[in-house]
Amino acid sequence: MARNKNILGQSQLYQRQPQGWRKLIRVNIWSHLSYSTVITACLLGLTATSGAATKQADVELKIGIVQRFGDEPTDELNLQATPGDRLNLKFKTGERQQVLLNASSVKLEVVMQPLTAPALEERVVLSTHQSFETAEDAAKQWHARGIEVEIAQPQRWQVWAKRQVYNTPLLRRLLLQSIRIKGNKTAYLDTQILQQVPQVSWMVNGTRYRGNQLDITADKKVIQVHQGKSDHFGTLYVGNLRLQPNAYGNYTLVNEVPLETYLRGVVPHEIGAQAPYAAVEAQTIIARTYALRNLRRFAIDGYELCADTQCQVYRGVSGATPNTDRAIIATRGKVLTYQNQLVDALYSSTTGGVTAAFSDVWNGADRPYLQPVVDAAGNIWNLSRQSLAEEKNFQRFISLRQGFNETGWGMFRWRKESSMEQITKDLKKFLEVNKRLLANFKTIKQIQVVERSPSGRILQLAVQTDLGSVVLEKDEVRSAFSAPRSTLFYLEPLNKGKNPLWGYAFVGGGFGHGVGLSQTGSYGLAKLGWSSDQILDFYYPGTQIQLVSQTSNYQRGQGSGVRDQGQAVHINQPLD
């Protein structure tokens, strides 16, 4: 769930993907399939449904597939119609609406537009966070103090004082002053004086146009997107595209796509096209639930979900496979619920042998269905008798390797050594980026685990520096250092024959936050013959699989980030 670029997408390894998928490479589908075959498949989509599932209404999502176009002056996008089709472009020139037809392709570029006079761009950043989950909890706390807020993601997640409310320099400074009087030292003014701004231009049939918003459709509802000059293959997206301004002074390319079609671009990239079928079904139900529950994430930018690990990896329909399409068809409309509310459908690559509670990783209230579960089909460890909050128990647990659902996966157990030089560099960068105190420290004297949760996750890690103690909490621990792959680890001091300390070994297990379903663990359970229902009941105890009714009312985000996280949906009766 982090903005890490660690999940297998194209030809890279991304965070949630088990190691078995690392050897997958992106193949140019055009060399294997004719255009007509691919387009027919895209257009048919998932229409071959049957029974009650066919009655489920689809939901159109808005996915930010290119989030910050124009952040670099060299950014470019090439959009192409498929053979025999055309792109339709709609935009404003002045007050006049203009439509261009019969364009087979369009190239979007960035021009830095000088301003006639310098412009002030300013906001009060109340707090900075590693995840949306923690940012949302902080937003609720700020709101409870009477401050109107909104959640943003310029790079890391931030809580801003709402710009429409605190809309003058005086109001912003009075707010910041009142916050500091009450003892807060992390809030700050982010002030920029702009001399120029990025302006998007596009060339169509030899004529160049400029504008702040561009709608792109195709008659066959399929558009190929190439990001940058090095993207030779491109990605196919079904639905419409819109290039629109965001809250950070650049642009977002948004794909408006039906939910079930969206899943065709998520499931194969999250669980892997060759995963056991029951694991694919479980992933599909969770991915659908996750999407519907998280529509509020990017309300500030005018869309709903992103296409990377801050949400779910989405790569259009280029990577759709028969195995994953079959699971999407078979589970159409199915979601996971708790007391008739969509669950917080969190999942990760590898738990390391035990799942984490929500509050082990993020701030906020625990979910009854997201509690520590030993990730094994058999009885390997009794958490009630041998709590992993105790360091001795934890280190013994990490030494176990056999009998778990994830046994044999590379990220199940790991040991990463890091020098004091690297650790110092990592921590300084983390503190500087997050505007934290003591960022100008020189040396680290000691690192110590202060507190663990019953699932073994580090709740507090203390770093003693020459300027004082830096205390890292929960998901901050993994973000602050490059070595650990999760917060499920212990530290082993390393001297390597040198004095003072050379560095530390991070010895642990798991890949990612470890909350909810383990993708590698679901592989193991599916191979044991477990059904998707059984897999989901194992990782989310007390939940039910239900059908979303045709009259579902999904609460779209309003930008405050402080509403109840449960989404208001009408749910049919539980499925047997």
Coordinates of C-alpha atoms in Angstrom, one line a residue:
M1 CA 0.0 0.0 0.0
A2 CA 2.9 2.3 -0.2
R3 CA 4.0 4.4 -3.1
N4 CA 6.9 2.0 -3.5
K5 CA 7.7 1.0 -7.0
N6 CA 8.1 -2.6 -5.9
I7 CA 5.2 -4.6 -7.4
L8 CA 5.6 -6.6 -10.6
G9 CA 4.2 -4.5 -13.4
Q10 CA 5.7 -4.4 -16.9
S11 CA 9.2 -5.8 -16.5
Q12 CA 9.9 -4.7 -12.9
L13 CA 9.4 -6.3 -9.6
Y14 CA 6.8 -4.5 -7.5
Q15 CA 6.1 -4.9 -3.8
R16 CA 3.1 -7.2 -3.5
Q17 CA 4.3 -9.8 -6.0
P18 CA 5.7 -13.1 -4.8
Q19 CA 9.2 -13.9 -6.0
G20 CA 8.0 -16.6 -8.3
W21 CA 6.8 -14.0 -10.7
R22 CA 10.1 -12.1 -10.9
K23 CA 11.1 -13.8 -14.1
L24 CA 8.0 -12.7 -15.9
I25 CA 8.9 -10.2 -18.7
R26 CA 6.6 -8.0 -20.6
V27 CA 5.8 -9.3 -24.0
N28 CA 4.7 -7.2 -27.0
I29 CA 1.2 -8.7 -27.4
W30 CA 1.0 -7.3 -30.9
S31 CA 3.7 -9.8 -32.1
H32 CA 1.5 -12.7 -30.9
L33 CA -2.1 -11.5 -31.5
S34 CA -3.7 -9.7 -34.3
Y35 CA -5.2 -6.2 -33.5
S36 CA -8.6 -7.5 -34.3
T37 CA -8.3 -10.4 -31.9
V38 CA -7.2 -8.1 -29.1
I39 CA -9.8 -5.4 -29.7
T40 CA -12.6 -8.0 -29.9
A41 CA -11.5 -9.4 -26.6
C42 CA -11.4 -5.9 -25.1
L43 CA -14.9 -5.0 -26.4
L44 CA -16.4 -8.3 -25.3
G45 CA -14.9 -7.8 -21.9
L46 CA -16.7 -9.9 -19.3
T47 CA -20.1 -10.2 -21.0
A48 CA -20.1 -14.0 -20.8
T49 CA -21.7 -14.0 -17.3
S50 CA -24.6 -16.0 -16.2
G51 CA -27.1 -16.3 -13.4
A52 CA -27.5 -13.7 -10.7
A53 CA -24.1 -12.2 -11.5
T54 CA -25.4 -10.8 -14.8
K55 CA -27.9 -8.6 -12.9
Q56 CA -25.2 -6.7 -11.1
A57 CA -24.9 -3.2 -12.2
D58 CA -21.3 -2.1 -13.0
V59 CA -19.8 1.0 -11.5
E60 CA -17.6 3.4 -13.5
L61 CA -14.4 4.3 -11.8
K62 CA -12.0 7.2 -12.3
I63 CA -8.4 5.9 -12.2
G64 CA -5.4 8.2 -12.3
I65 CA -3.1 6.3 -14.6
V66 CA -0.5 9.1 -15.0
Q67 CA -0.7 11.1 -11.8
R68 CA 1.7 14.0 -12.3
F69 CA 2.1 14.7 -16.0
G70 CA 4.1 17.9 -16.4
D71 CA 6.1 17.4 -13.2
E72 CA 9.1 17.3 -15.6
P73 CA 9.4 19.5 -18.7
T74 CA 10.4 16.4 -20.7
D75 CA 7.2 14.5 -20.0
E76 CA 5.3 13.3 -23.0
L77 CA 2.4 11.0 -23.7
N78 CA 1.5 9.4 -27.0
L79 CA -2.1 8.2 -27.4
Q80 CA -3.1 6.0 -30.3
A81 CA -6.3 4.6 -31.7
T82 CA -6.4 1.0 -32.6
P83 CA -6.3 0.0 -36.3
G84 CA -9.5 1.0 -38.1
D85 CA -10.5 3.3 -35.3
R86 CA -10.1 7.0 -34.5
L87 CA -9.6 9.3 -31.5
N88 CA -12.1 12.0 -30.7
L89 CA -10.7 14.9 -28.9
K90 CA -12.8 17.5 -27.0
F91 CA -11.5 20.6 -25.4
K92 CA -12.1 24.3 -25.0
T93 CA -10.3 27.1 -27.0
G94 CA -11.3 30.2 -25.1
E95 CA -15.0 29.9 -24.5
R96 CA -15.6 27.8 -27.5
Q97 CA -16.0 24.0 -27.3
Q98 CA -14.1 22.2 -30.1
V99 CA -14.2 18.7 -31.3
L100 CA -11.6 17.1 -33.5
L101 CA -12.4 13.8 -35.3
N102 CA -10.4 11.4 -37.4
A103 CA -7.2 11.7 -35.5
S104 CA -5.4 8.4 -35.4
S105 CA -3.0 9.6 -32.7
V106 CA -2.1 12.5 -30.5
K107 CA 1.1 13.5 -28.8
L108 CA 0.9 15.4 -25.5
E109 CA 3.8 17.5 -24.4
V110 CA 4.7 20.0 -21.7
V111 CA 5.6 23.6 -22.3
M112 CA 6.7 25.8 -19.4
Q113 CA 4.5 28.9 -19.7
P114 CA 6.0 32.1 -18.3
L115 CA 3.6 34.1 -16.1
T116 CA 3.0 37.8 -16.7
A117 CA 3.5 38.4 -13.0
P118 CA 4.9 36.1 -10.2
A119 CA 2.1 34.0 -8.6
L120 CA 1.9 32.9 -4.9
E121 CA 1.1 29.2 -4.4
E122 CA 0.8 28.4 -0.7
R123 CA -0.8 25.9 1.7
V124 CA -0.6 24.9 5.3
V125 CA 0.8 21.3 5.6
L126 CA -0.5 20.0 8.9
S127 CA 1.2 16.6 8.8
T128 CA 3.1 14.2 6.5
H129 CA 2.5 10.4 6.4
Q130 CA 3.7 7.2 4.8
S131 CA 0.2 5.9 4.0
F132 CA -3.3 7.1 3.2
E133 CA -4.6 5.1 6.2
T134 CA -2.5 7.1 8.7
A135 CA -3.1 10.4 6.9
E136 CA -6.9 9.8 7.1
D137 CA -6.7 9.1 10.9
A138 CA -4.6 12.3 11.3
A139 CA -7.2 14.2 9.2
K140 CA -9.9 13.1 11.6
Q141 CA -7.8 14.3 14.6
W142 CA -7.2 17.7 13.0
H143 CA -10.9 18.0 12.1
A144 CA -11.8 17.2 15.7
R145 CA -9.7 20.3 16.7
G146 CA -11.9 22.5 14.5
I147 CA -9.6 22.7 11.5
E148 CA -11.1 22.0 8.0
V149 CA -8.8 19.7 6.2
E150 CA -8.1 17.8 3.0
I151 CA -5.9 14.8 2.2
A152 CA -3.3 15.2 -0.6
Q153 CA -0.5 13.2 -2.2
P154 CA 2.0 15.6 -3.8
Q155 CA 4.6 12.8 -3.2
R156 CA 4.0 11.5 0.3
W157 CA 0.6 11.6 1.8
Q158 CA -0.2 14.9 3.5
V159 CA -3.0 16.6 5.5
W160 CA -3.6 20.1 4.3
A161 CA -5.6 22.9 5.9
K162 CA -8.4 23.2 3.4
R163 CA -7.4 25.7 0.8
Q164 CA -10.9 27.0 0.1
V165 CA -11.3 27.9 3.8
Y166 CA -7.8 29.2 4.5
N167 CA -7.6 31.1 1.3
T168 CA -5.5 34.2 2.2
P169 CA -1.9 34.6 3.4
L170 CA -3.2 36.1 6.7
L171 CA -5.6 33.3 7.4
R172 CA -3.0 30.7 6.8
R173 CA -0.5 32.4 9.1
L174 CA -3.0 32.9 11.8
L175 CA -3.8 29.2 11.6
L176 CA -0.2 28.2 11.7
Q177 CA 0.5 30.5 14.7
S178 CA -2.4 29.0 16.7
I179 CA -1.2 25.5 16.0
R180 CA 2.3 26.3 17.1
I181 CA 1.1 28.0 20.3
K182 CA -0.5 24.7 21.2
G183 CA 2.8 22.9 20.9
N184 CA 2.8 21.4 17.4
K185 CA 6.1 21.8 15.6
T186 CA 5.6 19.7 12.5
A187 CA 3.0 21.9 10.7
Y188 CA 4.5 24.3 8.2
L189 CA 3.7 26.7 5.3
D190 CA 4.6 25.3 1.9
T191 CA 5.2 28.5 -0.1
Q192 CA 6.3 28.9 -3.7
I193 CA 6.6 31.9 -5.9
L194 CA 5.8 30.7 -9.4
Q195 CA 7.5 32.4 -12.4
Q196 CA 6.2 29.8 -14.9
V197 CA 3.7 26.9 -14.9
P198 CA 3.5 23.7 -17.0
Q199 CA 1.1 24.0 -19.9
V200 CA 0.0 21.0 -21.9
S201 CA 0.0 21.2 -25.7
W202 CA -0.8 18.6 -28.3
M203 CA -0.3 18.2 -32.0
V204 CA -3.1 16.9 -34.2
N205 CA -2.9 16.7 -38.0
G206 CA -0.1 19.2 -38.0
T207 CA -1.8 21.8 -35.8
R208 CA -0.7 22.5 -32.2
Y209 CA -3.3 23.2 -29.5
R210 CA -3.1 24.1 -25.8
G211 CA -5.5 23.8 -22.9
N212 CA -6.0 22.7 -19.3
Q213 CA -8.4 19.8 -20.0
L214 CA -8.7 17.3 -22.8
D215 CA -11.2 14.6 -23.2
I216 CA -10.2 11.6 -25.4
T217 CA -12.6 8.9 -26.6
A218 CA -12.5 6.2 -29.2
D219 CA -15.3 4.7 -31.1
K220 CA -14.2 1.2 -30.1
K221 CA -13.6 2.4 -26.5
V222 CA -9.9 1.2 -26.6
I223 CA -7.0 3.6 -26.5
Q224 CA -3.3 2.7 -26.4
V225 CA -1.1 4.9 -24.2
H226 CA 2.7 5.3 -24.5
Q227 CA 4.3 7.0 -21.5
G228 CA 7.6 8.7 -22.6
K229 CA 9.9 8.0 -25.5
S230 CA 11.1 4.7 -24.1
D231 CA 7.6 3.1 -23.9
H232 CA 7.6 1.2 -27.2
F233 CA 4.8 -1.2 -26.4
G234 CA 2.3 1.0 -24.8
T235 CA -0.7 -0.1 -22.6
L236 CA -4.3 -0.6 -23.8
Y237 CA -7.0 1.1 -21.8
V238 CA -10.7 0.4 -22.2
G239 CA -13.1 3.4 -21.7
N240 CA -12.5 7.1 -21.9
L241 CA -9.5 9.2 -21.0
R242 CA -9.3 12.7 -19.6
L243 CA -6.3 14.9 -19.0
Q244 CA -7.2 17.3 -16.1
P245 CA -5.4 19.6 -13.7
N246 CA -4.6 18.3 -10.2
A247 CA -3.9 20.0 -6.9
Y248 CA -0.1 20.2 -7.4
G249 CA 0.1 22.4 -10.5
N250 CA 0.5 19.7 -13.0
Y251 CA -1.9 17.2 -14.7
T252 CA -3.4 13.7 -14.3
L253 CA -4.4 11.4 -17.1
V254 CA -7.6 9.7 -15.8
N255 CA -9.1 6.5 -17.2
E256 CA -12.9 6.3 -16.8
V257 CA -13.5 2.5 -16.8
P258 CA -16.2 0.1 -15.6
L259 CA -15.3 -1.8 -12.4
E260 CA -15.3 -5.3 -13.9
T261 CA -13.0 -4.1 -16.8
Y262 CA -10.8 -2.4 -14.3
L263 CA -10.3 -5.7 -12.5
R264 CA -9.0 -7.2 -15.7
G265 CA -6.0 -4.8 -15.4
V266 CA -5.5 -5.4 -11.7
V267 CA -5.9 -9.1 -10.9
P268 CA -3.1 -10.5 -13.2
H269 CA -0.7 -7.9 -12.0
E270 CA -1.5 -8.3 -8.3
I271 CA -1.7 -12.1 -7.9
G272 CA 0.0 -13.3 -11.1
A273 CA -1.6 -14.8 -14.2
Q274 CA -0.5 -18.4 -13.3
A275 CA -1.6 -18.4 -9.7
P276 CA -3.8 -21.3 -8.5
Y277 CA -7.4 -20.6 -9.5
A278 CA -8.8 -20.4 -6.0
A279 CA -6.1 -17.8 -5.1
V280 CA -7.1 -15.8 -8.2
E281 CA -10.8 -15.8 -7.2
A282 CA -9.9 -14.7 -3.7
Q283 CA -7.7 -11.9 -5.0
T284 CA -10.5 -10.8 -7.4
I285 CA -13.1 -10.5 -4.6
I286 CA -10.7 -8.6 -2.5
A287 CA -9.6 -6.3 -5.3
R288 CA -13.2 -5.5 -6.1
T289 CA -14.0 -4.8 -2.5
Y290 CA -10.9 -2.6 -2.1
A291 CA -11.8 -0.5 -5.1
L292 CA -15.3 0.2 -3.9
R293 CA -14.3 1.0 -0.4
N294 CA -11.5 3.4 -1.4
L295 CA -13.2 5.8 -3.9
R296 CA -12.4 8.7 -1.6
R297 CA -8.6 8.6 -1.8
F298 CA -8.0 11.2 -4.5
A299 CA -11.1 13.5 -4.1
I300 CA -8.8 16.5 -3.9
D301 CA -7.6 15.8 -7.5
G302 CA -11.0 14.9 -9.0
Y303 CA -10.5 11.1 -9.4
E304 CA -10.8 8.1 -7.2
L305 CA -8.0 5.6 -7.4
C306 CA -4.4 5.5 -8.6
A307 CA -2.7 2.8 -10.6
D308 CA 0.2 1.9 -8.3
T309 CA 0.8 0.4 -4.9
Q310 CA -0.8 3.3 -3.1
C311 CA -4.0 1.7 -4.3
Q312 CA -3.8 -1.4 -6.6
V313 CA -1.6 -2.0 -9.5
Y314 CA -3.6 -1.4 -12.7
R315 CA -2.1 -1.8 -16.2
G316 CA -5.1 -1.6 -18.5
V317 CA -6.2 -4.7 -20.4
S318 CA -2.9 -5.5 -22.1
G319 CA -2.1 -8.1 -19.4
A320 CA -5.5 -9.7 -19.1
T321 CA -5.4 -13.5 -19.2
P322 CA -8.0 -16.3 -19.5
N323 CA -7.3 -17.5 -16.0
T324 CA -7.9 -14.1 -14.4
D325 CA -10.8 -13.2 -16.7
R326 CA -12.5 -16.5 -15.7
A327 CA -12.2 -15.6 -12.0
I328 CA -13.6 -12.1 -12.7
I329 CA -16.6 -13.5 -14.5
A330 CA -17.2 -16.2 -11.8
T331 CA -17.2 -13.7 -9.0
R332 CA -18.9 -10.8 -10.7
G333 CA -20.5 -8.5 -8.1
K334 CA -19.1 -10.4 -5.2
V335 CA -17.5 -8.4 -2.3
L336 CA -16.3 -9.1 1.2
T337 CA -18.4 -7.6 4.0
Y338 CA -18.5 -7.4 7.8
Q339 CA -21.9 -6.6 9.3
N340 CA -23.1 -5.6 5.8
Q341 CA -20.3 -3.1 5.3
L342 CA -17.5 -3.4 2.9
V343 CA -14.4 -4.6 4.7
D344 CA -11.1 -2.6 4.6
A345 CA -9.8 -5.1 2.0
L346 CA -6.0 -4.8 2.7
Y347 CA -3.6 -7.3 1.5
S348 CA 0.2 -7.7 0.9
S349 CA 2.7 -9.9 -0.8
T350 CA 4.0 -12.0 2.2
T351 CA 3.2 -11.8 5.9
G352 CA 6.3 -13.6 7.2
G353 CA 4.2 -16.3 8.9
V354 CA 1.7 -14.1 10.8
T355 CA -0.7 -11.4 9.7
A356 CA -0.8 -8.0 11.4
A357 CA -3.6 -6.1 13.0
F358 CA -4.6 -2.8 11.4
S359 CA -3.2 -0.8 14.3
D360 CA 0.1 -2.7 14.2
V361 CA 0.9 -0.8 11.0
W362 CA -1.2 2.4 10.9
N363 CA -2.9 4.8 13.3
G364 CA -6.6 4.4 13.7
A365 CA -9.2 2.0 15.1
D366 CA -8.7 -1.7 14.7
R367 CA -11.0 -3.7 12.4
P368 CA -12.4 -6.8 14.1
Y369 CA -11.7 -8.9 11.0
L370 CA -8.0 -7.7 10.7
Q371 CA -6.4 -9.4 13.6
P372 CA -3.1 -11.5 13.9
V373 CA -3.5 -14.9 12.4
V374 CA -0.6 -17.4 12.1
D375 CA -0.2 -17.9 8.4
A376 CA -0.3 -21.7 8.4
A377 CA -2.9 -24.4 7.7
G378 CA -1.7 -26.4 10.6
N379 CA -1.1 -25.6 14.3
I380 CA 2.5 -24.2 14.3
W381 CA 2.3 -21.4 16.9
N382 CA -0.1 -20.4 19.6
L383 CA -0.2 -16.6 19.7
S384 CA -2.3 -16.5 22.9
R385 CA 0.3 -18.4 24.8
Q386 CA 3.4 -17.2 23.0
S387 CA 3.0 -13.6 22.2
L388 CA 5.3 -12.2 19.6
A389 CA 5.4 -8.9 21.6
E390 CA 8.1 -10.7 23.7
E391 CA 11.5 -10.4 22.0
K392 CA 12.6 -14.0 23.0
N393 CA 9.4 -15.5 21.5
F394 CA 9.7 -13.3 18.4
Q395 CA 13.3 -14.3 17.5
R396 CA 12.4 -18.0 18.0
F397 CA 9.4 -17.5 15.7
I398 CA 11.5 -15.9 13.0
S399 CA 13.9 -18.9 13.1
L400 CA 11.0 -21.2 12.1
R401 CA 10.9 -21.9 8.3
Q402 CA 8.8 -25.0 7.7
G403 CA 5.0 -25.6 7.8
F404 CA 3.8 -22.2 6.8
N405 CA 1.7 -21.2 3.9
E406 CA 4.5 -19.1 2.6
T407 CA 7.3 -21.6 3.1
G408 CA 9.7 -21.6 0.1
W409 CA 9.1 -18.0 -1.0
G410 CA 12.1 -15.8 -1.0
M411 CA 10.6 -13.0 1.0
F412 CA 9.2 -15.4 3.7
R413 CA 12.5 -15.1 5.6
W414 CA 15.3 -12.6 5.0
R415 CA 18.5 -11.1 6.4
K416 CA 19.7 -7.7 5.2
E417 CA 22.9 -6.1 6.4
S418 CA 23.3 -2.3 6.3
S419 CA 26.3 -0.2 7.3
M420 CA 26.1 2.7 9.7
E421 CA 26.9 5.0 6.8
Q422 CA 23.9 3.7 4.8
I423 CA 21.6 3.7 7.8
T424 CA 22.6 7.3 8.6
K425 CA 22.0 8.3 5.0
D426 CA 18.5 6.7 5.0
L427 CA 17.4 8.2 8.3
K428 CA 18.6 11.7 7.4
K429 CA 16.7 11.6 4.1
F430 CA 13.5 10.4 5.9
L431 CA 13.7 13.1 8.5
E432 CA 14.4 15.8 5.9
V433 CA 11.6 14.8 3.5
N434 CA 9.1 14.6 6.4
K435 CA 10.2 17.9 8.0
R436 CA 11.1 16.1 11.2
L437 CA 13.2 17.4 14.1
L438 CA 16.9 16.3 14.4
A439 CA 17.3 15.9 10.6
N440 CA 20.7 17.6 10.9
F441 CA 22.2 14.9 13.2
K442 CA 25.7 13.7 12.4
T443 CA 26.0 10.2 13.9
I444 CA 23.9 7.3 15.1
K445 CA 24.9 5.7 18.4
Q446 CA 22.4 2.9 18.8
I447 CA 19.1 1.5 17.4
Q448 CA 16.8 -0.4 19.6
V449 CA 13.3 -1.9 19.3
V450 CA 11.2 -0.3 22.1
E451 CA 7.9 -2.0 21.6
R452 CA 6.3 -4.8 19.5
S453 CA 2.7 -5.8 18.9
P454 CA 1.4 -9.3 19.6
S455 CA 2.0 -10.1 15.9
G456 CA 5.6 -9.1 16.3
R457 CA 5.4 -5.9 14.3
I458 CA 7.6 -3.1 15.6
L459 CA 5.4 -0.4 17.1
Q460 CA 8.3 1.8 18.2
L461 CA 12.0 1.9 17.2
A462 CA 14.4 4.3 19.0
V463 CA 17.4 5.7 17.2
Q464 CA 19.9 7.4 19.5
T465 CA 21.8 10.2 17.6
D466 CA 24.3 12.8 18.7
L467 CA 21.5 15.3 18.9
G468 CA 19.0 13.1 20.8
S469 CA 16.5 10.3 20.3
V470 CA 14.5 9.8 17.1
V471 CA 11.4 7.6 17.7
L472 CA 9.9 5.9 14.7
E473 CA 6.5 4.4 14.8
K474 CA 4.8 1.6 12.9
D475 CA 5.0 2.1 9.1
E476 CA 7.6 4.8 9.5
V477 CA 10.1 2.1 10.4
R478 CA 10.0 0.5 7.0
S479 CA 10.0 3.9 5.2
A480 CA 13.0 5.2 7.2
F481 CA 15.5 2.5 6.2
S482 CA 16.2 0.8 2.9
A483 CA 17.1 -2.6 4.3
P484 CA 13.9 -4.0 6.0
R485 CA 11.2 -5.5 3.8
S486 CA 8.6 -5.3 6.5
T487 CA 8.3 -4.3 10.2
L488 CA 8.6 -7.9 11.2
F489 CA 12.3 -8.0 12.1
Y490 CA 14.9 -7.8 14.9
L491 CA 18.3 -6.1 14.9
E492 CA 21.6 -7.7 15.1
P493 CA 24.6 -5.4 15.8
L494 CA 27.6 -6.0 13.5
N495 CA 31.2 -5.2 14.3
K496 CA 32.9 -7.1 11.5
G497 CA 36.2 -6.8 13.5
K498 CA 35.9 -3.1 13.7
N499 CA 35.3 -0.6 16.5
P500 CA 33.0 1.3 16.7
L501 CA 29.9 -0.5 15.4
W502 CA 30.0 -1.3 11.6
G503 CA 26.2 -1.6 11.2
Y504 CA 23.2 -3.8 11.7
A505 CA 21.7 -6.9 10.3
F506 CA 17.9 -6.6 9.8
V507 CA 16.6 -10.2 10.4
G508 CA 13.0 -10.8 9.7
G509 CA 10.2 -12.0 7.4
G510 CA 7.5 -10.9 5.1
F511 CA 7.2 -8.3 2.3
G512 CA 4.9 -5.4 2.8
H513 CA 2.6 -4.4 5.6
G514 CA 1.3 -7.9 6.4
V515 CA -2.3 -6.9 7.0
G516 CA -5.1 -9.1 5.6
L517 CA -4.6 -11.6 2.8
S518 CA -1.1 -12.9 2.0
Q519 CA -0.8 -13.3 -1.8
T520 CA 1.9 -16.0 -1.4
G521 CA 0.0 -17.6 1.5
S522 CA -3.1 -17.8 -0.7
Y523 CA -1.0 -19.8 -3.2
G524 CA -0.2 -22.3 -0.5
L525 CA -3.8 -22.7 0.7
A526 CA -5.1 -23.0 -2.9
K527 CA -2.6 -25.7 -3.6
L528 CA -3.9 -27.6 -0.5
G529 CA -7.3 -27.5 -2.1
W530 CA -8.9 -24.6 -0.2
S531 CA -11.6 -22.7 -2.0
S532 CA -11.6 -18.9 -2.4
D533 CA -14.3 -18.7 0.3
Q534 CA -12.1 -20.6 2.7
I535 CA -9.1 -18.5 1.9
L536 CA -10.9 -15.3 2.6
D537 CA -12.5 -16.6 5.8
F538 CA -9.0 -17.6 7.0
Y539 CA -7.4 -14.1 6.4
Y540 CA -10.6 -12.1 7.3
P541 CA -12.4 -14.1 10.0
G542 CA -16.0 -13.3 10.7
T543 CA -16.6 -11.8 7.2
Q544 CA -19.1 -12.8 4.5
I545 CA -19.1 -12.8 0.7
Q546 CA -22.1 -10.9 -0.6
L547 CA -23.4 -9.5 -3.8
V548 CA -23.6 -5.7 -4.3
S549 CA -27.1 -4.9 -5.4
Q550 CA -28.0 -3.0 -8.5
T551 CA -29.1 -0.1 -6.4
S552 CA -25.8 0.3 -4.6
N553 CA -25.0 3.8 -3.5
Y554 CA -21.2 4.3 -3.3
Q555 CA -20.0 7.3 -1.3
R556 CA -17.7 9.2 -3.6
G557 CA -15.0 11.2 -1.8
Q558 CA -15.7 14.8 -0.8
G559 CA -12.1 15.8 -0.2
S560 CA -12.3 16.1 3.6
G561 CA -10.9 12.7 4.4
V562 CA -12.8 12.6 7.7
R563 CA -15.9 10.6 6.9
D564 CA -16.6 7.2 8.3
Q565 CA -14.5 4.7 6.4
G566 CA -17.4 2.3 5.9
Q567 CA -18.9 2.8 2.4
A568 CA -22.7 3.1 2.2
V569 CA -23.7 0.2 -0.1
H570 CA -26.8 -1.9 -0.4
I571 CA -25.8 -5.5 0.0
N572 CA -27.8 -8.5 -1.1
Q573 CA -28.1 -11.5 1.2
P574 CA -25.0 -13.5 2.0
L575 CA -23.9 -16.1 -0.5
D576 CA -23.8 -19.7 0.6

